[in-house]
Coordinates of C-alpha atoms and ligand atoms in Angstrom, one line a residue:
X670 CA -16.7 31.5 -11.1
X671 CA -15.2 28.9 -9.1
X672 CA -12.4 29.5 -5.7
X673 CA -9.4 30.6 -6.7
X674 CA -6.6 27.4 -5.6
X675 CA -3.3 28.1 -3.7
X676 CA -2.4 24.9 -5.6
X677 CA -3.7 22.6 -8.0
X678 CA -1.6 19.7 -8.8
X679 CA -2.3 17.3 -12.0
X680 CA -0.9 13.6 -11.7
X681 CA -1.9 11.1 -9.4
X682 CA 1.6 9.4 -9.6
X683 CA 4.5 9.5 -6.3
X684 CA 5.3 12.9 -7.6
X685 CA 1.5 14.1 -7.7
X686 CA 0.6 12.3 -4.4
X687 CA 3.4 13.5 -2.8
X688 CA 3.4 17.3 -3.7
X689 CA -0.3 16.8 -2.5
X690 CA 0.8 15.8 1.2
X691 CA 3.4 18.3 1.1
X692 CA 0.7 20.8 0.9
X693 CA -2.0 19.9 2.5
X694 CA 0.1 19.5 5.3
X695 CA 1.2 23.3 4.8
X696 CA -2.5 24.4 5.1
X697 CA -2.7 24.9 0.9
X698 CA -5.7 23.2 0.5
X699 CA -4.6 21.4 -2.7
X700 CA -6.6 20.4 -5.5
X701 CA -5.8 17.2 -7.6
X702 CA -6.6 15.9 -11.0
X703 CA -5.8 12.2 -11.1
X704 CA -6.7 11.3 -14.6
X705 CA -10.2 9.3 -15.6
X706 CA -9.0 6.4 -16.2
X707 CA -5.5 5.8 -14.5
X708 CA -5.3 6.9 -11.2
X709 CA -2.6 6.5 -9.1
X710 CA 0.3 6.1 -12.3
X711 CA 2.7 3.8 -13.4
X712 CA 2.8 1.9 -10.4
X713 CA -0.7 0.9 -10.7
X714 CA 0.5 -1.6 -13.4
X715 CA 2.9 -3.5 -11.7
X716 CA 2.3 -6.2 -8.9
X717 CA 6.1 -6.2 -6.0
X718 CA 7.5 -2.8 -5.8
X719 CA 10.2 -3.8 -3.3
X720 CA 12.9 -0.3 -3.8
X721 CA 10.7 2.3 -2.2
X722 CA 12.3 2.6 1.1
X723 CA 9.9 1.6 4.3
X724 CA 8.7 -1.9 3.4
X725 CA 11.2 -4.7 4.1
X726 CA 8.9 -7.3 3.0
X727 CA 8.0 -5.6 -0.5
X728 CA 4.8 -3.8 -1.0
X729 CA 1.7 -4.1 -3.9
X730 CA 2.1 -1.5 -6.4
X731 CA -1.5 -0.5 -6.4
X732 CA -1.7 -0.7 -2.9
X733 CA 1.2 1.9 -1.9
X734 CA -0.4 4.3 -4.4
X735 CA -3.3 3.9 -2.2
X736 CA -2.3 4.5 0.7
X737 CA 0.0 7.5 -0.3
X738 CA -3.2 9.2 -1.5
X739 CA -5.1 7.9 1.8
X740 CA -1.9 9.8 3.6
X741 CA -2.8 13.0 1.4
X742 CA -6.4 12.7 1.9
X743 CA -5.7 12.4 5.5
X744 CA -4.0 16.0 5.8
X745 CA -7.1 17.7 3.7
X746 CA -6.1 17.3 0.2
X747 CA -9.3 17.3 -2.5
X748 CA -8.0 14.6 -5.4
X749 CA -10.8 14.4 -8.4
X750 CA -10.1 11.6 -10.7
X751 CA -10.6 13.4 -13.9
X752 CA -8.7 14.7 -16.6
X753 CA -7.3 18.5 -17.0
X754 CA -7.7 18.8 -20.7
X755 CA -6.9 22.4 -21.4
X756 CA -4.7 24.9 -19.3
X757 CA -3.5 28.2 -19.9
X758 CA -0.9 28.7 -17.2
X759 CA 1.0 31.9 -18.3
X760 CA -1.1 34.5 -16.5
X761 CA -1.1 35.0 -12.6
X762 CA -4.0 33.2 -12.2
X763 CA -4.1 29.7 -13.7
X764 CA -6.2 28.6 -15.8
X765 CA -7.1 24.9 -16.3
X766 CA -10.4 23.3 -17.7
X767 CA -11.9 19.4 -16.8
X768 CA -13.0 17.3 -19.5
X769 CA -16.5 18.6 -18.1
X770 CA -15.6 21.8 -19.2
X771 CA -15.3 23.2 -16.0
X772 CA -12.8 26.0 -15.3
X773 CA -10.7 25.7 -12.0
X774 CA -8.4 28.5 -10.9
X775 CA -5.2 28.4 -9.0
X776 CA -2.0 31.1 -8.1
X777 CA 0.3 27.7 -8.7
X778 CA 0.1 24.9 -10.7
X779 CA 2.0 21.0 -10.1
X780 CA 2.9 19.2 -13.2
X781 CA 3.3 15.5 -12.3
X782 CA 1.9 14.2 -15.4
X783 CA 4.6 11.1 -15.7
X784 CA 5.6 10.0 -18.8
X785 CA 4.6 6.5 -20.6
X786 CA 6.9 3.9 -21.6
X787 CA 6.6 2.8 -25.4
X788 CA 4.8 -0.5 -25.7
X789 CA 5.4 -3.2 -28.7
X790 CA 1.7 -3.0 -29.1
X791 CA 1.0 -6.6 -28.7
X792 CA -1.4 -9.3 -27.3
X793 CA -0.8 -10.0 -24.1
X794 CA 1.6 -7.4 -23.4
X795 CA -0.3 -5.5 -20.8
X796 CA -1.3 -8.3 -19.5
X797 CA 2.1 -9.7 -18.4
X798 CA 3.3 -6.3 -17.6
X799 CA 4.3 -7.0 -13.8
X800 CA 4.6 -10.6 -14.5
X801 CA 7.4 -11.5 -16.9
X802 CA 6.6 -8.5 -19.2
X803 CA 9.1 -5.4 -17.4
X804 CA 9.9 -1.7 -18.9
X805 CA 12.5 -1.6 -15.9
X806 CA 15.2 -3.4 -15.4
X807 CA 16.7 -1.3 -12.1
X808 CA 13.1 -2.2 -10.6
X809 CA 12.7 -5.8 -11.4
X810 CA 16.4 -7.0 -12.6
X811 CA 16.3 -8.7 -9.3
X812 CA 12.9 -11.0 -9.9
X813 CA 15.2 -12.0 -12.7
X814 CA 18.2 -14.7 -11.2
X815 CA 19.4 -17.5 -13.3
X816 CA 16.8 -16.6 -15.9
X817 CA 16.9 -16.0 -19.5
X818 CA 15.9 -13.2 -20.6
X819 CA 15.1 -10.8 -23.9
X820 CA 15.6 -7.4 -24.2
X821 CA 13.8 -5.5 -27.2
X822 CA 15.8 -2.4 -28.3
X823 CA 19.1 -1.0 -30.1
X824 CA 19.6 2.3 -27.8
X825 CA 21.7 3.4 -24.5
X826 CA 18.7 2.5 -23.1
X827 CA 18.2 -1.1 -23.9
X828 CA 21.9 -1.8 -23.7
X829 CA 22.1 0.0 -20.4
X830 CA 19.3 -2.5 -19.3
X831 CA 21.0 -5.2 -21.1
X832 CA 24.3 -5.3 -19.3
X833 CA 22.4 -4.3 -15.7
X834 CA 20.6 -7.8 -15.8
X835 CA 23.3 -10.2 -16.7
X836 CA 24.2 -9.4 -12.9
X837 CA 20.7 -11.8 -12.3
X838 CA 20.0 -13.7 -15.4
X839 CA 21.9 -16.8 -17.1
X840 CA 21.4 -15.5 -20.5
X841 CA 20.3 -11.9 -22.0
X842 CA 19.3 -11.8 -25.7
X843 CA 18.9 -8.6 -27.1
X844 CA 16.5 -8.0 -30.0
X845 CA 16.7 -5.1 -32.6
X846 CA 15.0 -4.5 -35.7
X847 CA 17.6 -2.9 -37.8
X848 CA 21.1 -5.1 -38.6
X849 CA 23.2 -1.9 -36.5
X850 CA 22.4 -0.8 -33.0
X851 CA 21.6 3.0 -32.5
X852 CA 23.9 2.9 -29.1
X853 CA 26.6 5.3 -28.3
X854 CA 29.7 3.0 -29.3
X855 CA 30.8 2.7 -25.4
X856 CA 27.5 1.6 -24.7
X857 CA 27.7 -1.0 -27.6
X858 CA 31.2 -2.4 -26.7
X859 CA 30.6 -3.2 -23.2
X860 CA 27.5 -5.2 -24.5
X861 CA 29.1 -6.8 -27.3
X862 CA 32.6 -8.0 -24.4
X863 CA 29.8 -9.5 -22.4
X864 CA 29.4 -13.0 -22.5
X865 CA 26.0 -13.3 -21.0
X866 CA 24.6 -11.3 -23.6
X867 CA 23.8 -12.1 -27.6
X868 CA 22.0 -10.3 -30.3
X869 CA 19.2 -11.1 -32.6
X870 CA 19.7 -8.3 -35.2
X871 CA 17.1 -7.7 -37.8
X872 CA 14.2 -9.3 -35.6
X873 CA 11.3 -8.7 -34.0
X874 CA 9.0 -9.9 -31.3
X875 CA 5.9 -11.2 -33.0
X876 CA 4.2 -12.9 -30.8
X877 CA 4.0 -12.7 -26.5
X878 CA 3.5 -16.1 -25.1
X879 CA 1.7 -16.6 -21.5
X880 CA 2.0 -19.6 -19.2
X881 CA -0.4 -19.6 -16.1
X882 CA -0.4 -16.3 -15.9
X883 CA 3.3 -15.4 -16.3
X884 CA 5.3 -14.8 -19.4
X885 CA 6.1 -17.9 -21.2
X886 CA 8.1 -17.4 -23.9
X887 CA 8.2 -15.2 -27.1
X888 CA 8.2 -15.7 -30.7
X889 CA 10.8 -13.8 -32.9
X890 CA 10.3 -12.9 -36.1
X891 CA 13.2 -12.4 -38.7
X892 CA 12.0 -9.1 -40.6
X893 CA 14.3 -9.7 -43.9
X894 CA 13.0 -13.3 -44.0
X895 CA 9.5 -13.7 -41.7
X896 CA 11.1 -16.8 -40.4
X897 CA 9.9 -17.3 -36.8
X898 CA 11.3 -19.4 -34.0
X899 CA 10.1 -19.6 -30.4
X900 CA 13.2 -18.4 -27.5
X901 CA 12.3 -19.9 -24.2
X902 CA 12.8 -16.9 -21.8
X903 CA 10.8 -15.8 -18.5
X904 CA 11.8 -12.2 -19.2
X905 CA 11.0 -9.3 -21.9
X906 CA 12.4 -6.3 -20.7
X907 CA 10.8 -3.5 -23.3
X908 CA 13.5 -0.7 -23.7
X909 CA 12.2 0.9 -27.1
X910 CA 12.1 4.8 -25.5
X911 CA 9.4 6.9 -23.2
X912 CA 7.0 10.0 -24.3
X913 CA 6.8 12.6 -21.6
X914 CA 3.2 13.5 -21.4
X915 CA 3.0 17.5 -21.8
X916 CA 1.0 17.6 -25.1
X917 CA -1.0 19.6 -23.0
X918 CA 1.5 22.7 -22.1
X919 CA 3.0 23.0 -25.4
X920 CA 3.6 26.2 -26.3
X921 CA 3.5 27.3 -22.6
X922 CA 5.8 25.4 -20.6
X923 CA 9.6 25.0 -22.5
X924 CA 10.3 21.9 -23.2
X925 CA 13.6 20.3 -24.0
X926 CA 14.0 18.6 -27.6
X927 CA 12.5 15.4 -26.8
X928 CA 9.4 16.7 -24.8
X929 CA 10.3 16.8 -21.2
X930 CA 9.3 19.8 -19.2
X931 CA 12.1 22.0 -18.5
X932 CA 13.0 23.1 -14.8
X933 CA 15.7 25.2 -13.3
X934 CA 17.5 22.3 -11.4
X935 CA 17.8 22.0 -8.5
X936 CA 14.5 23.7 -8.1
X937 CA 11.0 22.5 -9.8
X938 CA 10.4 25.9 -11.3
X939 CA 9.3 26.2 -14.9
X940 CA 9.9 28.7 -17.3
X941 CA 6.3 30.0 -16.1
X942 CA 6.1 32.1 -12.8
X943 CA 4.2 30.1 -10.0
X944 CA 3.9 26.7 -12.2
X945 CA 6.5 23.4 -11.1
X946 CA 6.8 20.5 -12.6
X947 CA 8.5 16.8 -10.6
X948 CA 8.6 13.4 -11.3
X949 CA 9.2 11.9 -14.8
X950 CA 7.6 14.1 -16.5
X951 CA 10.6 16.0 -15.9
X952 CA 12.8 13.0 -15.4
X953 CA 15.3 11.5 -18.7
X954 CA 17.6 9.6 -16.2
X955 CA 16.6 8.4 -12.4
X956 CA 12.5 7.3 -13.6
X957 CA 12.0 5.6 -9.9
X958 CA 9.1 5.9 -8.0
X959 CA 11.1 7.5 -4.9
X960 CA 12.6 10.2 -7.2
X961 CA 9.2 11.2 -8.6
X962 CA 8.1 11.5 -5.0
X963 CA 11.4 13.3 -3.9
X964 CA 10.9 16.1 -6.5
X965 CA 7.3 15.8 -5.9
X966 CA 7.8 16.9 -2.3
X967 CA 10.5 19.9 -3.5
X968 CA 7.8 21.1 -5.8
X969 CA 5.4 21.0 -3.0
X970 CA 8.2 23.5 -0.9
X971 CA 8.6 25.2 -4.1
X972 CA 5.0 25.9 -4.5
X973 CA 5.0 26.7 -0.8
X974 CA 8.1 29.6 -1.0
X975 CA 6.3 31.1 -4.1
X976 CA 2.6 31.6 -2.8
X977 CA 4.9 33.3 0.4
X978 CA 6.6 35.4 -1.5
X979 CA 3.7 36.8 -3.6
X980 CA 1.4 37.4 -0.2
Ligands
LIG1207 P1 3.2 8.5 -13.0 O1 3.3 7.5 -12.0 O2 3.3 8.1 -14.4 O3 1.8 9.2 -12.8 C1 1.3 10.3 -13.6 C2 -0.2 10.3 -13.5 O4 -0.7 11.5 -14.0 C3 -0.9 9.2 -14.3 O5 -1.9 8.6 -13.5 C4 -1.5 9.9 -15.4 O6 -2.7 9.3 -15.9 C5 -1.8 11.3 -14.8 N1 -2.1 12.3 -15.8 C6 -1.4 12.5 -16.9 N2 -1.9 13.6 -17.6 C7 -3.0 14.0 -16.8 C8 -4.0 15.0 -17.0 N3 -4.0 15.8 -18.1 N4 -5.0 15.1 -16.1 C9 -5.0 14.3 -15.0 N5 -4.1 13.3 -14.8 C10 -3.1 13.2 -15.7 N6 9.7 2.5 -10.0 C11 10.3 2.1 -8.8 O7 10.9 2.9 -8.1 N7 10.2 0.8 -8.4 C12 9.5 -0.2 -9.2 O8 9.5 -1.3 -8.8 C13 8.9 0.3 -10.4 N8 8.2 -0.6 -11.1 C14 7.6 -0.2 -12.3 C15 6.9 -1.0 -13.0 C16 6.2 -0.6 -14.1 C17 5.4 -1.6 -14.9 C18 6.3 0.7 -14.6 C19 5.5 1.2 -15.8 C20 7.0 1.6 -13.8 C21 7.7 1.2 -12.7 N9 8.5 2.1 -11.9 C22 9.0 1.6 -10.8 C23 8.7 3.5 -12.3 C24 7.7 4.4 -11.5 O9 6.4 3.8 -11.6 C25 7.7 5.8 -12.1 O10 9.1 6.3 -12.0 C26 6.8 6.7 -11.2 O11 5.5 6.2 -11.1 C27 6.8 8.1 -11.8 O12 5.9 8.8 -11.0 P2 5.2 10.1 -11.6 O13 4.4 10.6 -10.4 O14 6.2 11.1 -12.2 O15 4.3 9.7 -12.8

């Protein structure tokens, strides 16, 4: 049987990373599952981060998730880059099995699993993502001035996105499938009174189009029709919606109706004694890398108060 954990924390995002500082500098000892084959998160796939506070000059995406687990490591914190691909987390002790099969126990478990943002599933895609190709407008809006620029979508979401950059861009053209937009009407009218913005109803992307490296271009495609014509932009902004990823807690951890774990705010707790959950796996609205970390750190104290408390 192995150790019983004071803390095992799965997610090697801000939130993961930074829950895993918080307690290894509290003598916990914590344990971390960082996934197989995407350590370090979201951030990974993304080149300038230049929001997160304490880098003037910018800093590399994949290189401030380094160093934030170097920080971790530093302080006595165990990561494993492997998957957690069972739990059962209602007893006192928590259960939760690698893809090895091995069983690791802990009194508290960290949920920092992020969420992943929906992709058009297309060639090229991924490999612009961080250059040209964006899922966030609040964090790269600003690589954006005097540009033109697409946004795919018909939600809040996209129109929220929509409207943010035609503070930076010469032109934003939005792209739904359907001939009506899902937006709340509010949402909708401020788009429609903007004169930076236009629509391209009942279209598609079809194709992604790289130059040098960098987006350069995209083809749409009219979906009544299956006319195609090429818009010259430097900027698709993909706002089609984000899956929480807590497959693996369902029926354990509550949820709220579109998948995200449920905490009692402002704490991290879950509906499950001694097991938190931070970052955007929990997160519909903020979804920035300093937020993540934030609650990561307040799970981290939460996990802290609780293991007190029990003795
Ligand atoms: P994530 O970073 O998503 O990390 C979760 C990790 O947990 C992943 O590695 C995942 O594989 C792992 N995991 C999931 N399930 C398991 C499991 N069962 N076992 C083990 N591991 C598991 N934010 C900013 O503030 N500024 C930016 O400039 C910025 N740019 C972005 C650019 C891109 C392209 C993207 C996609 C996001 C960007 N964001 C940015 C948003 C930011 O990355 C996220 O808000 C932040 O990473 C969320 O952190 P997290 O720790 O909650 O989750």
């Amino acid at each position: 049987m192995s150790e019983i954990r004071d803390v095992v924390i799965i997610g090697s995002g801000p939130a993961g990373y930074t829950a895993a500082l918080y307690t290894a500098r509290a003598q916990l000892r914590p344990l971390l599952f960082g996934s197989s084959i995407f350590v370090g998160g979201s951030l990974t796939t993304t080149t300038e981060v230049e929001n997160f506070p304490g880098f003037p000059d910018g800093v590399n995406g994949p290189v401030l998730m380094e160093n934030m687990r170097a920080q971790a490591e530093k302080f006595g914190a165990e990561m494993i880059d492997d998957d957690i691909v069972s739990v059962d987390l209602t007893g006192d002790i928590k259960l939760l099995t690698d893809s090895a099969g091995t069983i690791h126990r802990a009194k508290t478990v960290i949920i920092a699993t992020g969420s992943g943002y929906r992709k058009l599933g297309l060639p090229n895609e991924e490999k612009l993502s961080g250059r040209g190709v964006s899922w966030c407008a609040t964090c790269d809006g600003f690589f954006f001035k005097d540009r033109d620029i697409v946004v795919v979508g018909g939600g809040d979401t996209a129109m929220e996105e929509a409207t943010f950059l035609t503070r930076f861009a010469k032109s934003v053209t939005v792209v739904h499938r359907r001939s009506t937009l899902r937006a709340s009407k509010v949402m909708q009218d401020r788009a429609f009174s903007d004169d930076k913005i236009s629509f391209a109803f009942d279209s598609e992307i079809a194709e992604i189009k790289g130059t040098g490296g960098m987006l350069g271009g995209v083809v749409l495609r009219d979906v009544l029709t299956g006319a195609t014509r090429d818009l010259d932009v430097t900027g698709l902004f993909i706002a089609i919606g984000h899956d929480p990823r807590t497959e693996l807690f369902t029926g354990q951890v509550e949820l709220d109706g579109e998948g995200y774990i449920q905490v009692d705010s402002p704490s991290t707790r879950t509906n499950l004694p001694g097991v938190f959950a931070a970052g955007d796996v929990v997160d519909h609205t903020y979804r920035q890398a300093i937020t993540a970390a934030g609650t990561g750190a307040a799970a981290a104290l939460d996990a802290e108060r609780y293991l007190a408390a029990r003795g």
